[in-house]
């Protein structure tokens, strides 16, 4: 167990950040699933910029790797283009 006040604070802040990252990551994954399941081109093209923005934010905060973000956005863009 941690003995220093700073270590105790670090434990608390790490847990808070972990839960926030988990929430943002799960929300983005659900949005990706919703976009992939969409068959309507108009709805998909409206949803794509929002999902791409969510993916970019995860990459910026190092929740996911930059290359994974690029691969996700690329595959989603292909899906949207195929519907149109």
PDB file of N, CA and C in Angstrom:
ATOM      1  N   UNK A   1       0.850  -1.187   0.000  1.00  0.00           N
ATOM      2  CA  UNK A   1       0.000   0.000   0.000  1.00  0.00           C
ATOM      3  C   UNK A   1       0.890   1.242   0.000  1.00  0.00           C
ATOM      4  N   UNK A   2       0.429   2.264  -0.670  1.00  0.00           N
ATOM      5  CA  UNK A   2       1.193   3.503  -0.780  1.00  0.00           C
ATOM      6  C   UNK A   2       1.254   4.219   0.571  1.00  0.00           C
ATOM      7  N   UNK A   3       2.396   4.821   0.839  1.00  0.00           N
ATOM      8  CA  UNK A   3       2.605   5.505   2.112  1.00  0.00           C
ATOM      9  C   UNK A   3       2.613   7.022   1.980  1.00  0.00           C
ATOM     10  N   UNK A   4       2.835   7.531   0.779  1.00  0.00           N
ATOM     11  CA  UNK A   4       2.946   8.975   0.589  1.00  0.00           C
ATOM     12  C   UNK A   4       1.616   9.548   0.108  1.00  0.00           C
ATOM     13  N   UNK A   5       1.360  10.804   0.505  1.00  0.00           N
ATOM     14  CA  UNK A   5       0.129  11.463   0.074  1.00  0.00           C
ATOM     15  C   UNK A   5       0.072  11.572  -1.448  1.00  0.00           C
ATOM     16  N   UNK A   6       1.210  11.858  -2.049  1.00  0.00           N
ATOM     17  CA  UNK A   6       1.234  12.013  -3.506  1.00  0.00           C
ATOM     18  C   UNK A   6       0.931  10.687  -4.202  1.00  0.00           C
ATOM     19  N   UNK A   7       1.396   9.575  -3.614  1.00  0.00           N
ATOM     20  CA  UNK A   7       1.119   8.267  -4.215  1.00  0.00           C
ATOM     21  C   UNK A   7      -0.363   7.917  -4.080  1.00  0.00           C
ATOM     22  N   UNK A   8      -0.954   8.263  -2.963  1.00  0.00           N
ATOM     23  CA  UNK A   8      -2.381   8.023  -2.782  1.00  0.00           C
ATOM     24  C   UNK A   8      -3.202   8.845  -3.773  1.00  0.00           C
ATOM     25  N   UNK A   9      -2.789  10.093  -3.967  1.00  0.00           N
ATOM     26  CA  UNK A   9      -3.482  10.950  -4.931  1.00  0.00           C
ATOM     27  C   UNK A   9      -3.315  10.391  -6.342  1.00  0.00           C
ATOM     28  N   UNK A  10      -2.121   9.892  -6.651  1.00  0.00           N
ATOM     29  CA  UNK A  10      -1.860   9.328  -7.976  1.00  0.00           C
ATOM     30  C   UNK A  10      -2.772   8.117  -8.220  1.00  0.00           C
ATOM     31  N   UNK A  11      -2.973   7.301  -7.191  1.00  0.00           N
ATOM     32  CA  UNK A  11      -3.867   6.140  -7.320  1.00  0.00           C
ATOM     33  C   UNK A  11      -5.289   6.595  -7.625  1.00  0.00           C
ATOM     34  N   UNK A  12      -5.747   7.621  -6.906  1.00  0.00           N
ATOM     35  CA  UNK A  12      -7.101   8.136  -7.140  1.00  0.00           C
ATOM     36  C   UNK A  12      -7.236   8.726  -8.540  1.00  0.00           C
ATOM     37  N   UNK A  13      -6.265   9.519  -8.943  1.00  0.00           N
ATOM     38  CA  UNK A  13      -6.367  10.169 -10.253  1.00  0.00           C
ATOM     39  C   UNK A  13      -6.249   9.150 -11.382  1.00  0.00           C
ATOM     40  N   UNK A  14      -5.410   8.120 -11.200  1.00  0.00           N
ATOM     41  CA  UNK A  14      -5.288   7.080 -12.224  1.00  0.00           C
ATOM     42  C   UNK A  14      -6.604   6.338 -12.417  1.00  0.00           C
ATOM     43  N   UNK A  15      -7.293   6.059 -11.324  1.00  0.00           N
ATOM     44  CA  UNK A  15      -8.576   5.359 -11.409  1.00  0.00           C
ATOM     45  C   UNK A  15      -9.616   6.220 -12.128  1.00  0.00           C
ATOM     46  N   UNK A  16      -9.627   7.519 -11.818  1.00  0.00           N
ATOM     47  CA  UNK A  16     -10.554   8.431 -12.488  1.00  0.00           C
ATOM     48  C   UNK A  16     -10.285   8.476 -13.983  1.00  0.00           C
ATOM     49  N   UNK A  17      -9.011   8.588 -14.354  1.00  0.00           N
ATOM     50  CA  UNK A  17      -8.643   8.642 -15.772  1.00  0.00           C
ATOM     51  C   UNK A  17      -8.958   7.328 -16.471  1.00  0.00           C
ATOM     52  N   UNK A  18      -8.718   6.206 -15.774  1.00  0.00           N
ATOM     53  CA  UNK A  18      -8.991   4.894 -16.357  1.00  0.00           C
ATOM     54  C   UNK A  18     -10.478   4.757 -16.689  1.00  0.00           C
ATOM     55  N   UNK A  19     -11.337   5.183 -15.769  1.00  0.00           N
ATOM     56  CA  UNK A  19     -12.776   5.084 -16.004  1.00  0.00           C
ATOM     57  C   UNK A  19     -13.227   6.006 -17.133  1.00  0.00           C
ATOM     58  N   UNK A  20     -12.646   7.210 -17.193  1.00  0.00           N
ATOM     59  CA  UNK A  20     -12.993   8.142 -18.269  1.00  0.00           C
ATOM     60  C   UNK A  20     -12.572   7.578 -19.618  1.00  0.00           C
ATOM     61  N   UNK A  21     -11.339   7.037 -19.695  1.00  0.00           N
ATOM     62  CA  UNK A  21     -10.850   6.457 -20.943  1.00  0.00           C
ATOM     63  C   UNK A  21     -11.709   5.271 -21.370  1.00  0.00           C
ATOM     64  N   UNK A  22     -12.089   4.441 -20.397  1.00  0.00           N
ATOM     65  CA  UNK A  22     -12.915   3.269 -20.678  1.00  0.00           C
ATOM     66  C   UNK A  22     -14.267   3.699 -21.239  1.00  0.00           C
ATOM     67  N   UNK A  23     -14.870   4.723 -20.647  1.00  0.00           N
ATOM     68  CA  UNK A  23     -16.160   5.227 -21.114  1.00  0.00           C
ATOM     69  C   UNK A  23     -16.058   5.762 -22.538  1.00  0.00           C
ATOM     70  N   UNK A  24     -15.036   6.595 -22.801  1.00  0.00           N
ATOM     71  CA  UNK A  24     -14.882   7.185 -24.132  1.00  0.00           C
ATOM     72  C   UNK A  24     -14.615   6.106 -25.183  1.00  0.00           C
ATOM     73  N   UNK A  25     -13.783   5.116 -24.826  1.00  0.00           N
ATOM     74  CA  UNK A  25     -13.443   4.057 -25.768  1.00  0.00           C
ATOM     75  C   UNK A  25     -14.680   3.213 -26.091  1.00  0.00           C
ATOM     76  N   UNK A  26     -15.454   2.870 -25.074  1.00  0.00           N
ATOM     77  CA  UNK A  26     -16.649   2.052 -25.283  1.00  0.00           C
ATOM     78  C   UNK A  26     -17.693   2.812 -26.095  1.00  0.00           C
ATOM     79  N   UNK A  27     -17.855   4.101 -25.816  1.00  0.00           N
ATOM     80  CA  UNK A  27     -18.806   4.919 -26.563  1.00  0.00           C
ATOM     81  C   UNK A  27     -18.427   4.979 -28.040  1.00  0.00           C
ATOM     82  N   UNK A  28     -17.136   5.121 -28.301  1.00  0.00           N
ATOM     83  CA  UNK A  28     -16.659   5.167 -29.687  1.00  0.00           C
ATOM     84  C   UNK A  28     -16.869   3.828 -30.376  1.00  0.00           C
ATOM     85  N   UNK A  29     -16.575   2.742 -29.681  1.00  0.00           N
ATOM     86  CA  UNK A  29     -16.781   1.409 -30.273  1.00  0.00           C
ATOM     87  C   UNK A  29     -18.246   1.193 -30.629  1.00  0.00           C
ATOM     88  N   UNK A  30     -19.160   1.640 -29.754  1.00  0.00           N
ATOM     89  CA  UNK A  30     -20.589   1.506 -30.051  1.00  0.00           C
ATOM     90  C   UNK A  30     -20.982   2.345 -31.262  1.00  0.00           C
ATOM     91  N   UNK A  31     -20.411   3.540 -31.392  1.00  0.00           N
ATOM     92  CA  UNK A  31     -20.708   4.400 -32.546  1.00  0.00           C
ATOM     93  C   UNK A  31     -20.193   3.760 -33.832  1.00  0.00           C
ATOM     94  N   UNK A  32     -19.021   3.121 -33.753  1.00  0.00           N
ATOM     95  CA  UNK A  32     -18.458   2.437 -34.926  1.00  0.00           C
ATOM     96  C   UNK A  32     -19.370   1.287 -35.349  1.00  0.00           C
ATOM     97  N   UNK A  33     -19.844   0.511 -34.364  1.00  0.00           N
ATOM     98  CA  UNK A  33     -20.757  -0.599 -34.676  1.00  0.00           C
ATOM     99  C   UNK A  33     -22.042  -0.081 -35.316  1.00  0.00           C
ATOM    100  N   UNK A  34     -22.545   1.040 -34.797  1.00  0.00           N
ATOM    101  CA  UNK A  34     -23.767   1.619 -35.357  1.00  0.00           C
ATOM    102  C   UNK A  34     -23.541   2.047 -36.800  1.00  0.00           C
ATOM    103  N   UNK A  35     -22.389   2.671 -37.081  1.00  0.00           N
ATOM    104  CA  UNK A  35     -22.073   3.114 -38.437  1.00  0.00           C
ATOM    105  C   UNK A  35     -21.904   1.930 -39.373  1.00  0.00           C
ATOM    106  N   UNK A  36     -21.224   0.886 -38.914  1.00  0.00           N
ATOM    107  CA  UNK A  36     -21.030  -0.297 -39.764  1.00  0.00           C
ATOM    108  C   UNK A  36     -22.349  -1.012 -40.044  1.00  0.00           C
ATOM    109  N   UNK A  37     -23.279  -0.939 -39.111  1.00  0.00           N
ATOM    110  CA  UNK A  37     -24.569  -1.593 -39.302  1.00  0.00           C
ATOM    111  C   UNK A  37     -25.551  -0.791 -40.131  1.00  0.00           C
ATOM    112  N   UNK A  38     -25.204   0.454 -40.418  1.00  0.00           N
ATOM    113  CA  UNK A  38     -26.094   1.334 -41.168  1.00  0.00           C
ATOM    114  C   UNK A  38     -26.096   0.949 -42.644  1.00  0.00           C
ATOM    115  N   UNK A  39     -27.286   0.850 -43.225  1.00  0.00           N
ATOM    116  CA  UNK A  39     -27.421   0.546 -44.653  1.00  0.00           C
ATOM    117  C   UNK A  39     -27.867   1.772 -45.446  1.00  0.00           C
ATOM    118  N   UNK A  40     -28.289   2.829 -44.751  1.00  0.00           N
ATOM    119  CA  UNK A  40     -28.755   4.050 -45.404  1.00  0.00           C
ATOM    120  C   UNK A  40     -27.567   4.971 -45.661  1.00  0.00           C
ATOM    121  N   UNK A  41     -27.349   5.338 -46.920  1.00  0.00           N
ATOM    122  CA  UNK A  41     -26.186   6.141 -47.295  1.00  0.00           C
ATOM    123  C   UNK A  41     -26.236   7.531 -46.668  1.00  0.00           C
ATOM    124  N   UNK A  42     -27.399   8.122 -46.620  1.00  0.00           N
ATOM    125  CA  UNK A  42     -27.520   9.481 -46.080  1.00  0.00           C
ATOM    126  C   UNK A  42     -27.204   9.501 -44.592  1.00  0.00           C
ATOM    127  N   UNK A  43     -27.742   8.531 -43.876  1.00  0.00           N
ATOM    128  CA  UNK A  43     -27.483   8.448 -42.430  1.00  0.00           C
ATOM    129  C   UNK A  43     -26.013   8.150 -42.150  1.00  0.00           C
ATOM    130  N   UNK A  44     -25.424   7.266 -42.947  1.00  0.00           N
ATOM    131  CA  UNK A  44     -24.020   6.904 -42.760  1.00  0.00           C
ATOM    132  C   UNK A  44     -23.102   8.096 -43.024  1.00  0.00           C
ATOM    133  N   UNK A  45     -23.392   8.871 -44.067  1.00  0.00           N
ATOM    134  CA  UNK A  45     -22.549  10.030 -44.382  1.00  0.00           C
ATOM    135  C   UNK A  45     -22.697  11.127 -43.337  1.00  0.00           C
ATOM    136  N   UNK A  46     -23.862  11.192 -42.675  1.00  0.00           N
ATOM    137  CA  UNK A  46     -24.043  12.161 -41.602  1.00  0.00           C
ATOM    138  C   UNK A  46     -23.338  11.709 -40.326  1.00  0.00           C
ATOM    139  N   UNK A  47     -23.282  10.412 -40.111  1.00  0.00           N
ATOM    140  CA  UNK A  47     -22.694   9.861 -38.895  1.00  0.00           C
ATOM    141  C   UNK A  47     -21.172   9.775 -38.969  1.00  0.00           C
ATOM    142  N   UNK A  48     -20.636   9.618 -40.178  1.00  0.00           N
ATOM    143  CA  UNK A  48     -19.189   9.400 -40.336  1.00  0.00           C
ATOM    144  C   UNK A  48     -18.313  10.503 -39.735  1.00  0.00           C
ATOM    145  N   UNK A  49     -18.591  11.800 -39.967  1.00  0.00           N
ATOM    146  CA  UNK A  49     -17.716  12.834 -39.382  1.00  0.00           C
ATOM    147  C   UNK A  49     -17.693  12.804 -37.861  1.00  0.00           C
ATOM    148  N   UNK A  50     -18.818  12.485 -37.230  1.00  0.00           N
ATOM    149  CA  UNK A  50     -18.871  12.418 -35.771  1.00  0.00           C
ATOM    150  C   UNK A  50     -18.025  11.260 -35.254  1.00  0.00           C
ATOM    151  N   UNK A  51     -18.139  10.113 -35.918  1.00  0.00           N
ATOM    152  CA  UNK A  51     -17.367   8.944 -35.494  1.00  0.00           C
ATOM    153  C   UNK A  51     -15.873   9.180 -35.740  1.00  0.00           C
ATOM    154  N   UNK A  52     -15.530   9.776 -36.871  1.00  0.00           N
ATOM    155  CA  UNK A  52     -14.126  10.070 -37.171  1.00  0.00           C
ATOM    156  C   UNK A  52     -13.542  11.018 -36.131  1.00  0.00           C
ATOM    157  N   UNK A  53     -14.329  11.989 -35.705  1.00  0.00           N
ATOM    158  CA  UNK A  53     -13.881  12.921 -34.668  1.00  0.00           C
ATOM    159  C   UNK A  53     -13.645  12.198 -33.347  1.00  0.00           C
ATOM    160  N   UNK A  54     -14.531  11.277 -32.999  1.00  0.00           N
ATOM    161  CA  UNK A  54     -14.362  10.504 -31.765  1.00  0.00           C
ATOM    162  C   UNK A  54     -13.075   9.672 -31.824  1.00  0.00           C
ATOM    163  N   UNK A  55     -12.823   9.064 -32.986  1.00  0.00           N
ATOM    164  CA  UNK A  55     -11.623   8.248 -33.157  1.00  0.00           C
ATOM    165  C   UNK A  55     -10.378   9.122 -33.041  1.00  0.00           C
ATOM    166  N   UNK A  56     -10.407  10.307 -33.658  1.00  0.00           N
ATOM    167  CA  UNK A  56      -9.269  11.222 -33.575  1.00  0.00           C
ATOM    168  C   UNK A  56      -8.982  11.639 -32.132  1.00  0.00           C
ATOM    169  N   UNK A  57     -10.035  11.877 -31.363  1.00  0.00           N
ATOM    170  CA  UNK A  57      -9.845  12.267 -29.965  1.00  0.00           C
ATOM    171  C   UNK A  57      -9.216  11.140 -29.157  1.00  0.00           C
ATOM    172  N   UNK A  58      -9.624   9.895 -29.423  1.00  0.00           N
ATOM    173  CA  UNK A  58      -9.012   8.768 -28.724  1.00  0.00           C
ATOM    174  C   UNK A  58      -7.532   8.662 -29.059  1.00  0.00           C
ATOM    175  N   UNK A  59      -7.194   8.876 -30.320  1.00  0.00           N
ATOM    176  CA  UNK A  59      -5.785   8.795 -30.728  1.00  0.00           C
ATOM    177  C   UNK A  59      -4.974   9.939 -30.129  1.00  0.00           C
ATOM    178  N   UNK A  60      -5.576  11.112 -30.074  1.00  0.00           N
ATOM    179  CA  UNK A  60      -4.872  12.267 -29.517  1.00  0.00           C
ATOM    180  C   UNK A  60      -4.543  12.058 -28.044  1.00  0.00           C
ATOM    181  N   UNK A  61      -5.446  11.397 -27.333  1.00  0.00           N
ATOM    182  CA  UNK A  61      -5.243  11.156 -25.902  1.00  0.00           C
ATOM    183  C   UNK A  61      -4.519   9.842 -25.623  1.00  0.00           C
ATOM    184  N   UNK A  62      -4.003   9.199 -26.664  1.00  0.00           N
ATOM    185  CA  UNK A  62      -3.257   7.944 -26.551  1.00  0.00           C
ATOM    186  C   UNK A  62      -4.082   6.814 -25.941  1.00  0.00           C
ATOM    187  N   UNK A  63      -5.382   6.821 -26.151  1.00  0.00           N
ATOM    188  CA  UNK A  63      -6.218   5.705 -25.728  1.00  0.00           C
ATOM    189  C   UNK A  63      -6.099   4.591 -26.761  1.00  0.00           C
ATOM    190  N   UNK A  64      -6.019   4.975 -28.044  1.00  0.00           N
ATOM    191  CA  UNK A  64      -5.700   4.024 -29.102  1.00  0.00           C
ATOM    192  C   UNK A  64      -4.508   4.577 -29.876  1.00  0.00           C
ATOM    193  N   UNK A  65      -3.837   3.707 -30.612  1.00  0.00           N
ATOM    194  CA  UNK A  65      -2.658   4.107 -31.379  1.00  0.00           C
ATOM    195  C   UNK A  65      -3.079   4.905 -32.612  1.00  0.00           C
ATOM    196  N   UNK A  66      -2.207   5.795 -33.050  1.00  0.00           N
ATOM    197  CA  UNK A  66      -2.495   6.622 -34.218  1.00  0.00           C
ATOM    198  C   UNK A  66      -2.788   5.777 -35.459  1.00  0.00           C
ATOM    199  N   UNK A  67      -2.011   4.713 -35.654  1.00  0.00           N
ATOM    200  CA  UNK A  67      -2.214   3.864 -36.835  1.00  0.00           C
ATOM    201  C   UNK A  67      -3.546   3.128 -36.771  1.00  0.00           C
ATOM    202  N   UNK A  68      -3.942   2.694 -35.581  1.00  0.00           N
ATOM    203  CA  UNK A  68      -5.242   2.038 -35.447  1.00  0.00           C
ATOM    204  C   UNK A  68      -6.353   3.013 -35.794  1.00  0.00           C
ATOM    205  N   UNK A  69      -6.208   4.262 -35.352  1.00  0.00           N
ATOM    206  CA  UNK A  69      -7.205   5.282 -35.669  1.00  0.00           C
ATOM    207  C   UNK A  69      -7.299   5.481 -37.181  1.00  0.00           C
ATOM    208  N   UNK A  70      -6.153   5.540 -37.832  1.00  0.00           N
ATOM    209  CA  UNK A  70      -6.138   5.726 -39.283  1.00  0.00           C
ATOM    210  C   UNK A  70      -6.786   4.542 -39.992  1.00  0.00           C
ATOM    211  N   UNK A  71      -6.485   3.335 -39.521  1.00  0.00           N
ATOM    212  CA  UNK A  71      -7.074   2.142 -40.139  1.00  0.00           C
ATOM    213  C   UNK A  71      -8.587   2.102 -39.942  1.00  0.00           C
ATOM    214  N   UNK A  72      -9.046   2.455 -38.753  1.00  0.00           N
ATOM    215  CA  UNK A  72     -10.491   2.483 -38.499  1.00  0.00           C
ATOM    216  C   UNK A  72     -11.185   3.495 -39.404  1.00  0.00           C
ATOM    217  N   UNK A  73     -10.635   4.706 -39.469  1.00  0.00           N
ATOM    218  CA  UNK A  73     -11.254   5.750 -40.283  1.00  0.00           C
ATOM    219  C   UNK A  73     -11.267   5.355 -41.756  1.00  0.00           C
ATOM    220  N   UNK A  74     -10.197   4.719 -42.203  1.00  0.00           N
ATOM    221  CA  UNK A  74     -10.120   4.294 -43.598  1.00  0.00           C
ATOM    222  C   UNK A  74     -11.181   3.250 -43.918  1.00  0.00           C
ATOM    223  N   UNK A  75     -11.309   2.250 -43.042  1.00  0.00           N
ATOM    224  CA  UNK A  75     -12.296   1.201 -43.308  1.00  0.00           C
ATOM    225  C   UNK A  75     -13.719   1.743 -43.232  1.00  0.00           C
ATOM    226  N   UNK A  76     -13.960   2.689 -42.316  1.00  0.00           N
ATOM    227  CA  UNK A  76     -15.296   3.287 -42.231  1.00  0.00           C
ATOM    228  C   UNK A  76     -15.592   4.155 -43.450  1.00  0.00           C
ATOM    229  N   UNK A  77     -14.573   4.857 -43.938  1.00  0.00           N
ATOM    230  CA  UNK A  77     -14.763   5.683 -45.132  1.00  0.00           C
ATOM    231  C   UNK A  77     -15.095   4.804 -46.348  1.00  0.00           C
ATOM    232  N   UNK A  78     -14.429   3.654 -46.437  1.00  0.00           N
ATOM    233  CA  UNK A  78     -14.738   2.711 -47.518  1.00  0.00           C
ATOM    234  C   UNK A  78     -16.178   2.223 -47.424  1.00  0.00           C
ATOM    235  N   UNK A  79     -16.616   1.955 -46.197  1.00  0.00           N
ATOM    236  CA  UNK A  79     -17.993   1.475 -45.991  1.00  0.00           C
ATOM    237  C   UNK A  79     -19.006   2.539 -46.422  1.00  0.00           C
ATOM    238  N   UNK A  80     -18.747   3.786 -46.033  1.00  0.00           N
ATOM    239  CA  UNK A  80     -19.656   4.878 -46.389  1.00  0.00           C
ATOM    240  C   UNK A  80     -19.653   5.085 -47.903  1.00  0.00           C
ATOM    241  N   UNK A  81     -18.470   5.005 -48.534  1.00  0.00           N
ATOM    242  CA  UNK A  81     -18.385   5.201 -49.978  1.00  0.00           C
ATOM    243  C   UNK A  81     -19.112   4.091 -50.732  1.00  0.00           C
ATOM    244  N   UNK A  82     -19.037   2.884 -50.192  1.00  0.00           N
ATOM    245  CA  UNK A  82     -19.700   1.749 -50.843  1.00  0.00           C
ATOM    246  C   UNK A  82     -21.223   1.909 -50.814  1.00  0.00           C
ATOM    247  N   UNK A  83     -21.737   2.518 -49.747  1.00  0.00           N
ATOM    248  CA  UNK A  83     -23.181   2.715 -49.651  1.00  0.00           C
ATOM    249  C   UNK A  83     -23.684   3.771 -50.630  1.00  0.00           C
ATOM    250  N   UNK A  84     -22.860   4.777 -50.883  1.00  0.00           N
ATOM    251  CA  UNK A  84     -23.290   5.902 -51.731  1.00  0.00           C
ATOM    252  C   UNK A  84     -23.388   5.529 -53.202  1.00  0.00           C
TER     253      UNK A  84
END
